[in-house]
Short mmCIF file of C-alpha atoms in Angstrom, two decimals:
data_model
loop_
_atom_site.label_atom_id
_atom_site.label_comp_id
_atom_site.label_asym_id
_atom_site.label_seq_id
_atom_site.Cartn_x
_atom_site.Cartn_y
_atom_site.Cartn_z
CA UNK A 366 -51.76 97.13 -29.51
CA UNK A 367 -50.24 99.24 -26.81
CA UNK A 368 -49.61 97.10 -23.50
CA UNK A 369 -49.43 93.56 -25.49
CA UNK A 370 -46.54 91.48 -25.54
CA UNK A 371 -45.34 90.59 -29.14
CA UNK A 372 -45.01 87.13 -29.83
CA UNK A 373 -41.43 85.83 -30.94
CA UNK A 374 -40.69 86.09 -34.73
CA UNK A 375 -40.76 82.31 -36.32
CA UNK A 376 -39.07 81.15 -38.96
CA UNK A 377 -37.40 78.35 -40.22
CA UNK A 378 -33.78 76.98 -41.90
CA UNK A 379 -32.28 74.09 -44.25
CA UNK A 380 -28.98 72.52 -43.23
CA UNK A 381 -27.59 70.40 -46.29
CA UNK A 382 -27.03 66.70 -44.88
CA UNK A 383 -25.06 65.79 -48.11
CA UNK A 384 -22.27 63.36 -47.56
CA UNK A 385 -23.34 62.44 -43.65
CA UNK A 386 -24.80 58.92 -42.98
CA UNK A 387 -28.26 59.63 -42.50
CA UNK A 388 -29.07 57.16 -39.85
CA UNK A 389 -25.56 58.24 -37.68
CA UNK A 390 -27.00 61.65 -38.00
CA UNK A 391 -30.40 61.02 -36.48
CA UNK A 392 -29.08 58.55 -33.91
CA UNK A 393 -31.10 55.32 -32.44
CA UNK A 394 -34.61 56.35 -32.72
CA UNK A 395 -34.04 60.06 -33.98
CA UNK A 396 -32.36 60.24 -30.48
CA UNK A 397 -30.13 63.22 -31.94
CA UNK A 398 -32.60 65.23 -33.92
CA UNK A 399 -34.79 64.47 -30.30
CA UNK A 400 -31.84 66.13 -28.50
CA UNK A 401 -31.32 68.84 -30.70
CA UNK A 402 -34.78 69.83 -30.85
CA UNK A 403 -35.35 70.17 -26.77
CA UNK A 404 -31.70 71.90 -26.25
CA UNK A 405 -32.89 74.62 -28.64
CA UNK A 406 -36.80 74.26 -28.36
CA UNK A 407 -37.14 74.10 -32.36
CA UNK A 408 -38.92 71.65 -34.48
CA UNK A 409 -36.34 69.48 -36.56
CA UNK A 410 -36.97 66.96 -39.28
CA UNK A 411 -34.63 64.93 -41.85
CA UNK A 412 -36.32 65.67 -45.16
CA UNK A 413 -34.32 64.47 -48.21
CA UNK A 414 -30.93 65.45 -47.74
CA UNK A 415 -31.67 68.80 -45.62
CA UNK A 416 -32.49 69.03 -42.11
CA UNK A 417 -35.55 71.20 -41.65
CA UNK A 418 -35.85 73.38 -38.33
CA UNK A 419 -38.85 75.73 -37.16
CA UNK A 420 -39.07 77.55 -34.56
CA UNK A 421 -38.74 81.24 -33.23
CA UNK A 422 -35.60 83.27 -35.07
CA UNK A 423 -33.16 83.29 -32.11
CA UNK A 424 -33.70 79.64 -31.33
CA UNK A 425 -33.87 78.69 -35.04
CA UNK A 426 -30.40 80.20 -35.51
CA UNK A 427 -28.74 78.11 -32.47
CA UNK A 428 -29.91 75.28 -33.83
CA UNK A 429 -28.82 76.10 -37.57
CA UNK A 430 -25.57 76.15 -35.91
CA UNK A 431 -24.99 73.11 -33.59
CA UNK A 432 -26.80 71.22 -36.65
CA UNK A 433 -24.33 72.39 -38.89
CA UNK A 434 -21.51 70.77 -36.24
CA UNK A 435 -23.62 67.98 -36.08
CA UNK A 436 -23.31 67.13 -40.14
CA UNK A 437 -19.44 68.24 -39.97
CA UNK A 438 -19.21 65.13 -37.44
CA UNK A 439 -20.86 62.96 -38.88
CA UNK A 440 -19.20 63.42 -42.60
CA UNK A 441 -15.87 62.73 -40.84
CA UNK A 442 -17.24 59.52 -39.75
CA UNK A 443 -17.16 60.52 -36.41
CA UNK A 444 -19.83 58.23 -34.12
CA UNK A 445 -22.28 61.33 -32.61
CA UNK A 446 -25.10 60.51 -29.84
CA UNK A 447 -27.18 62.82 -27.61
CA UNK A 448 -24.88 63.58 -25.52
CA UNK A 449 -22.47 64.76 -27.83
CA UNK A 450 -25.43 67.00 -29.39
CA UNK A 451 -25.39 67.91 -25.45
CA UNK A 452 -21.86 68.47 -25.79
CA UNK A 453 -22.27 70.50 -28.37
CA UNK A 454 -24.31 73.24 -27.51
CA UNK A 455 -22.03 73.71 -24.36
CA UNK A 456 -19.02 74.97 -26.39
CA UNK A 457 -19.13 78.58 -27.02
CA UNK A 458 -18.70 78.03 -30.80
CA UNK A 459 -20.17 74.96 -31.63
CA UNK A 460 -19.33 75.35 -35.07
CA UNK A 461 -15.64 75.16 -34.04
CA UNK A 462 -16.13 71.89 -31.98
CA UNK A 463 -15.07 69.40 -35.05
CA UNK A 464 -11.66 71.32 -35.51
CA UNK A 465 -11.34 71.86 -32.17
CA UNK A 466 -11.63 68.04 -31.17
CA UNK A 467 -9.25 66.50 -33.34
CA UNK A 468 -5.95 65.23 -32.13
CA UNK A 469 -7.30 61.70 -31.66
CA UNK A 470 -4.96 58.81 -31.34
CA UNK A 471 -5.17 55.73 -33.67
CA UNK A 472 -3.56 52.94 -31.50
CA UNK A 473 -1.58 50.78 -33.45
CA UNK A 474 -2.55 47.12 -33.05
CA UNK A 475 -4.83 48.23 -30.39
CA UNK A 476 -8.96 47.90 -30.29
CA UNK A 477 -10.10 51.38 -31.40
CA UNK A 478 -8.60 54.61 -31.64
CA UNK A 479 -9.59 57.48 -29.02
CA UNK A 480 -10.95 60.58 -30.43
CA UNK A 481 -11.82 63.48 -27.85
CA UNK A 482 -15.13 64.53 -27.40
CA UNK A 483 -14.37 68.37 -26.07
CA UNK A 484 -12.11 70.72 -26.48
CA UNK A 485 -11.33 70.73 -22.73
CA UNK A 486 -10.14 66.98 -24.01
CA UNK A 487 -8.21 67.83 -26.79
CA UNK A 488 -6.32 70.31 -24.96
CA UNK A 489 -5.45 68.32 -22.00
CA UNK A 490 -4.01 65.01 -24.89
CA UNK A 491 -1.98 68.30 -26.45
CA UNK A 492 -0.63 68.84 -23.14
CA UNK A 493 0.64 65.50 -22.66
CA UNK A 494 2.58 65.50 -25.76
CA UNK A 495 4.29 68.27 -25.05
CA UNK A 496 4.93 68.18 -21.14
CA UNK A 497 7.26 65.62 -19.17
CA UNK A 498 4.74 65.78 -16.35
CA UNK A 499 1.00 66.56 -16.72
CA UNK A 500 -1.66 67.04 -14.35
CA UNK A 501 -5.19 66.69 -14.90
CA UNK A 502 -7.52 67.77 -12.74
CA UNK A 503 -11.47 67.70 -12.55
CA UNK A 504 -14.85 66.54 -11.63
CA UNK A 505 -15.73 62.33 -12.44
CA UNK A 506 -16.23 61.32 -16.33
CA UNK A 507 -14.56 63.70 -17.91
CA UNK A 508 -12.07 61.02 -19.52
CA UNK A 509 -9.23 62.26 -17.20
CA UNK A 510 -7.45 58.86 -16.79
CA UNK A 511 -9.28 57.09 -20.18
CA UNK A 512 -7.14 59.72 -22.42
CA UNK A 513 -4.12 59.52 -20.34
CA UNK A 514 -4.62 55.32 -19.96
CA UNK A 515 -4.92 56.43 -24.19
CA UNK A 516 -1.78 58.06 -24.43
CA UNK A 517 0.04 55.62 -22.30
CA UNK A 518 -0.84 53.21 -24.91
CA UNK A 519 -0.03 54.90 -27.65
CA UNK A 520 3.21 55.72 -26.34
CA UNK A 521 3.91 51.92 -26.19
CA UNK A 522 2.77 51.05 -29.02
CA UNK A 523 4.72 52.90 -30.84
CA UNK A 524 8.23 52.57 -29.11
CA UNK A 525 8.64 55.62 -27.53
CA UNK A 526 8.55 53.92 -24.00
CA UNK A 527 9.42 50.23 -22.65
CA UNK A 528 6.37 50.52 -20.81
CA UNK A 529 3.52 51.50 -19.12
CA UNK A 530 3.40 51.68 -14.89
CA UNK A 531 -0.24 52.57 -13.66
CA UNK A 532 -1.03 53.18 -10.37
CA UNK A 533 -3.49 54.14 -7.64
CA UNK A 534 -3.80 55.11 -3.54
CA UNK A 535 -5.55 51.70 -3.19
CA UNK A 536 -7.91 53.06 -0.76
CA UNK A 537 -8.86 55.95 1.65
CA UNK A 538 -5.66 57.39 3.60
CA UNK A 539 -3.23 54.75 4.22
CA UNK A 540 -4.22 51.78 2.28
CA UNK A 541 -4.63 49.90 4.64
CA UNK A 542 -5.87 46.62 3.15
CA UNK A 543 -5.29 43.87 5.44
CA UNK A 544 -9.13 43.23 6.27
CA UNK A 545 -9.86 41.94 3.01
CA UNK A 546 -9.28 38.38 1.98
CA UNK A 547 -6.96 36.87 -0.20
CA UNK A 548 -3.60 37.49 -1.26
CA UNK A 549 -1.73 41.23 -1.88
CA UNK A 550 -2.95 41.12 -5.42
CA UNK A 551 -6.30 40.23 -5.06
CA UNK A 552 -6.66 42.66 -2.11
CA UNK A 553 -5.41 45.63 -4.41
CA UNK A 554 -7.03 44.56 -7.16
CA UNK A 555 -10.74 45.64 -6.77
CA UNK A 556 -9.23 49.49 -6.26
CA UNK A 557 -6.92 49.51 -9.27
CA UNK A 558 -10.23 47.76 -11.44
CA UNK A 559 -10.81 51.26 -13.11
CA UNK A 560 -7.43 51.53 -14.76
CA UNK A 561 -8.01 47.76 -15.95
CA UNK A 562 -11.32 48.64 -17.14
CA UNK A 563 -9.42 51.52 -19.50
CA UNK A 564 -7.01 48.66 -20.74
CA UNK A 565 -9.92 46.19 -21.69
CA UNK A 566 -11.55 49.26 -23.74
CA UNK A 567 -8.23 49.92 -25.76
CA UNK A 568 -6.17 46.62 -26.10
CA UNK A 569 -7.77 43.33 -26.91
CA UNK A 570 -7.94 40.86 -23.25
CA UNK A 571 -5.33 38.48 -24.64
CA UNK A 572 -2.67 41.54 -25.31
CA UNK A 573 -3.06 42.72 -22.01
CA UNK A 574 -2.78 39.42 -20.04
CA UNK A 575 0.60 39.17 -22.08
CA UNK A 576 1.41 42.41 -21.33
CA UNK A 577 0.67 42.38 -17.89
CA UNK A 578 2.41 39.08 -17.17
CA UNK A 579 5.99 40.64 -19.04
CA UNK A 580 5.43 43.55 -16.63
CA UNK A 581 5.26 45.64 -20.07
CA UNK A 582 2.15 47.30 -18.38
CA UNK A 583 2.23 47.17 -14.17
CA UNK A 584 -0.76 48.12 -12.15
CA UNK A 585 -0.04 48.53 -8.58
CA UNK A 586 -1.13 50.35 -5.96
CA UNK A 587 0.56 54.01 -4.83
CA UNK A 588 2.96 52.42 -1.91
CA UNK A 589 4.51 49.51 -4.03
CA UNK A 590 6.47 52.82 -5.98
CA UNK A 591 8.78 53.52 -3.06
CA UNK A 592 12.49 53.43 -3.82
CA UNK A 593 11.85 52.60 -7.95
CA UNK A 594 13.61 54.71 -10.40
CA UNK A 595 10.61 54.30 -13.56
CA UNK A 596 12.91 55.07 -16.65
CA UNK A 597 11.67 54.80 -19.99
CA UNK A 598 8.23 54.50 -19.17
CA UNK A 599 4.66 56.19 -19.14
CA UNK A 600 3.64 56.24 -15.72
CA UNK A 601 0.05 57.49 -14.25
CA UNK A 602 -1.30 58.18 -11.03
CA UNK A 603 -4.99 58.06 -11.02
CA UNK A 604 -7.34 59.27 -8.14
CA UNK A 605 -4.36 61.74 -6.89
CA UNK A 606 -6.35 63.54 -4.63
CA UNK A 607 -6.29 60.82 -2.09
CA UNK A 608 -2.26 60.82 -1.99
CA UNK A 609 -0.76 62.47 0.85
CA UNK A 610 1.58 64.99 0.27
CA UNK A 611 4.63 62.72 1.22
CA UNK A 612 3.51 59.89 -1.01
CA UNK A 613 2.84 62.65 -3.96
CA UNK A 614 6.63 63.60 -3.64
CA UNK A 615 8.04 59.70 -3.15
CA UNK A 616 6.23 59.58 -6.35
CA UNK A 617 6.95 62.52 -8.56
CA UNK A 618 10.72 61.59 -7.62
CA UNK A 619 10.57 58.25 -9.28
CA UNK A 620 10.73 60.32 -12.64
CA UNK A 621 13.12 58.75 -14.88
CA UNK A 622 15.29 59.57 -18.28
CA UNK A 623 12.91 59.37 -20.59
CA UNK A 624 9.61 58.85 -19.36
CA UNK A 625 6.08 61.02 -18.49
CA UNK A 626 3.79 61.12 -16.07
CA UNK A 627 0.40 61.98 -15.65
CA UNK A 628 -1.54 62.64 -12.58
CA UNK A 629 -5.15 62.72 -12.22
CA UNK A 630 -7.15 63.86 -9.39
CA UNK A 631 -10.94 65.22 -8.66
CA UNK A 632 -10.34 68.07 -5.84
CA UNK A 633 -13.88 67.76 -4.38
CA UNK A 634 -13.68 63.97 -3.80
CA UNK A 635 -11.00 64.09 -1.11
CA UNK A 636 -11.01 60.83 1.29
CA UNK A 637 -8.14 61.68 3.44
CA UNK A 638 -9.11 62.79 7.48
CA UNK A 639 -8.00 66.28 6.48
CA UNK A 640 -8.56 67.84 3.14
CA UNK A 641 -5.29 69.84 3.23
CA UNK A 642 -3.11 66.59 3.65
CA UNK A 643 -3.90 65.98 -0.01
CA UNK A 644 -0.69 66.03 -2.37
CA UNK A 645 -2.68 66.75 -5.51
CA UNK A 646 -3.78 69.99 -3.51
CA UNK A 647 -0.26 70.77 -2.45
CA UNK A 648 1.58 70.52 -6.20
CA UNK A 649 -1.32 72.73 -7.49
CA UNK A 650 0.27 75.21 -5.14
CA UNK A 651 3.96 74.07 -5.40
CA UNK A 652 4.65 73.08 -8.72
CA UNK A 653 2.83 76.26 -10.96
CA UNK A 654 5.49 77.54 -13.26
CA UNK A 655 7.81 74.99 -13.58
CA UNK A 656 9.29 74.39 -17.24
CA UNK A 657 7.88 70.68 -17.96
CA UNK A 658 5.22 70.81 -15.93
CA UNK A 659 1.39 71.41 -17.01
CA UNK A 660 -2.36 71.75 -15.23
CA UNK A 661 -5.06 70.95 -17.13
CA UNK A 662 -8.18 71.57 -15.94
CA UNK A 663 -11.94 69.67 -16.94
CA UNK A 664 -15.42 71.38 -16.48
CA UNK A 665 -18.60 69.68 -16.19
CA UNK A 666 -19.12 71.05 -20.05
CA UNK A 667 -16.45 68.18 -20.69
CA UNK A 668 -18.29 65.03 -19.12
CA UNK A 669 -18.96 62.68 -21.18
CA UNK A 670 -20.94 60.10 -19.52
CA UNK A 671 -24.71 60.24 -18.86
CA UNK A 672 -26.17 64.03 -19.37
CA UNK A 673 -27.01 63.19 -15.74
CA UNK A 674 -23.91 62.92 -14.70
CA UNK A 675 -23.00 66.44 -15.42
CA UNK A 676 -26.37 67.57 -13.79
CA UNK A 677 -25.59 66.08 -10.67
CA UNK A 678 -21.83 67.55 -10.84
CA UNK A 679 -23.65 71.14 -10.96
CA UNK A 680 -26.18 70.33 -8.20
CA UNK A 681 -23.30 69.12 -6.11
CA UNK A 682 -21.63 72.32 -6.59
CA UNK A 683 -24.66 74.68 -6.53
CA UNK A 684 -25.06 73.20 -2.77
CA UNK A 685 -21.41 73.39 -1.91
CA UNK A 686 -21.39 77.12 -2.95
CA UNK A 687 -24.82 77.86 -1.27
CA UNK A 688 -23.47 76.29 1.95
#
């Protein structure tokens, strides 16, 4: 009739489940087949060993798709949760996303490998195998120091450094930690927790205390670099964009024979009195083009914490452009 919408065309499609774990597929409580269904607004159901979805033809075919990824990672043995199914339908071709992820590391003797969960991941663990100095820079939970904590480990683990030096501005523009009690170490220590927090995840707690008490791994805060020469070794600086351009330098000049660093850094979490004082924010500018030298940049497409988390990155961001 002339003047009435038409309604959307349904349909429906089978995905063949054959040779994925059923139960990893569907998640806790059909959590994944939940997810799926209100990304794409289709009806989905495990049926035998096809995955059944209804729904209007456009939305059907999305979700033909990211449930064909889904089975792909799953048959590799992959672990997959709702946020990955998130993750997913972010990339432009989700059917792409298992190939595109791999590059994960299998630590020897360590607790787990580390697999990335984007291709925004997988790029930036490419780059630091190939570059002498990476930098990684992007909003929180996108696995920026995790992977590079990852690497650092694998690196040792295999011999191809003595070890690993972590460390960290210890607080807001000048570290200035004499107001809290105890000694040096335990005053550093509760701003240097999230790169011990990485180590606990990959190594088992006895490893680490061994390693830690050899100096194998050090984790010390950004000032206690001064005047070191760190041959040999894998060395990070995490939270970068609370370094001041002068303490960025004294440390990109500790570079050694031999060794790699990484430097990560969130750009819109600046604590410093002035934003432009920043040394992560200065070698973006400085050091672009330089043989040896990469950028890697994360989007909120590659956080993988909460689904919430990545909301409230874009809401952040939404205001800060509005305002």
């Amino acid at each position: 009739m002339i003047g009435q919408e038409r309604s959307p065309e349904s349909s429906s499609a089978r995905v063949s489940v054959e040779g994925a774990d059923m139960q990893m597929l569907a998640g806790v409580n059909d959590g994944n087949l939940v997810e799926l269904g209100r990304i794409t607004g289709t009806r989905v159901a495990l049926r035998g060993d096809s995955l059944t979805i209804a729904g209007d033809t456009e939305a059907v075919s999305r979700a033909e798709t990211l449930a064909t990824a889904m089975v792909m990672i799953v048959r590799d043995g992959r672990p997959l949760m709702p946020d990955d199914v998130l993750r997913l339908s972010l990339t432009a071709r989700p059917t792409e996303a298992p190939a595109a992820t791999n590059g994960g590391l299998v630590l020897p003797g360590a607790r787990r490998g580390v697999q990335p969960k984007t291709p925004g991941q997988a790029e930036y663990l490419k780059l630091i195998g190939e570059h002498d100095i990476v930098v990684g820079i992007g909003p929180a939970g996108t696995g920026k120091t995790y992977l590079a904590v990852a690497a650092a480990v694998d690196a040792l683990m295999r011999k191809r450094v003595r070890r690993i030096v972590l460390a960290r501005p210890a607080v807001e523009a000048g570290e200035n930690l004499g107001f809290l009690p105890g000694d040096m170490q335990a005053k550093v220590d509760p701003y240097l927790r999230p790169l011990y927090d990485a180590l606990d995840d990959l190594i088992p707690v006895e490893r680490i205390q061994k390693l830690l008490e050899t100096r194998t791994i050090e984790v010390a805060p950004l000032a206690f670099m001064r005047g070191r020469t760190l041959g040999d070794s894998f060395v990070i600086l995490d939270e970068a964009q609370n370094a001041t351009g002068l303490q960025m330098k004294m440390f990109l000049t500790r570079l050694g024979v031999n060794s790699k660093i990484v430097i990560t850094g969130d750009k819109t979490q600046v604590d410093l009195p002035r934003r432009e004082d920043s040394g992560l924010m200065q070698i973006e500018r400085i050091l672009h083009g330089i043989d040896g030298i990469a950028f890697h940049y994360f989007t909120d497409a590659d956080v993988v914490r909460h689904r919430l988390v990545r909301d409230i990155i874009r809401a952040y961001n939404s205001d800060a452009a509005g305002g």
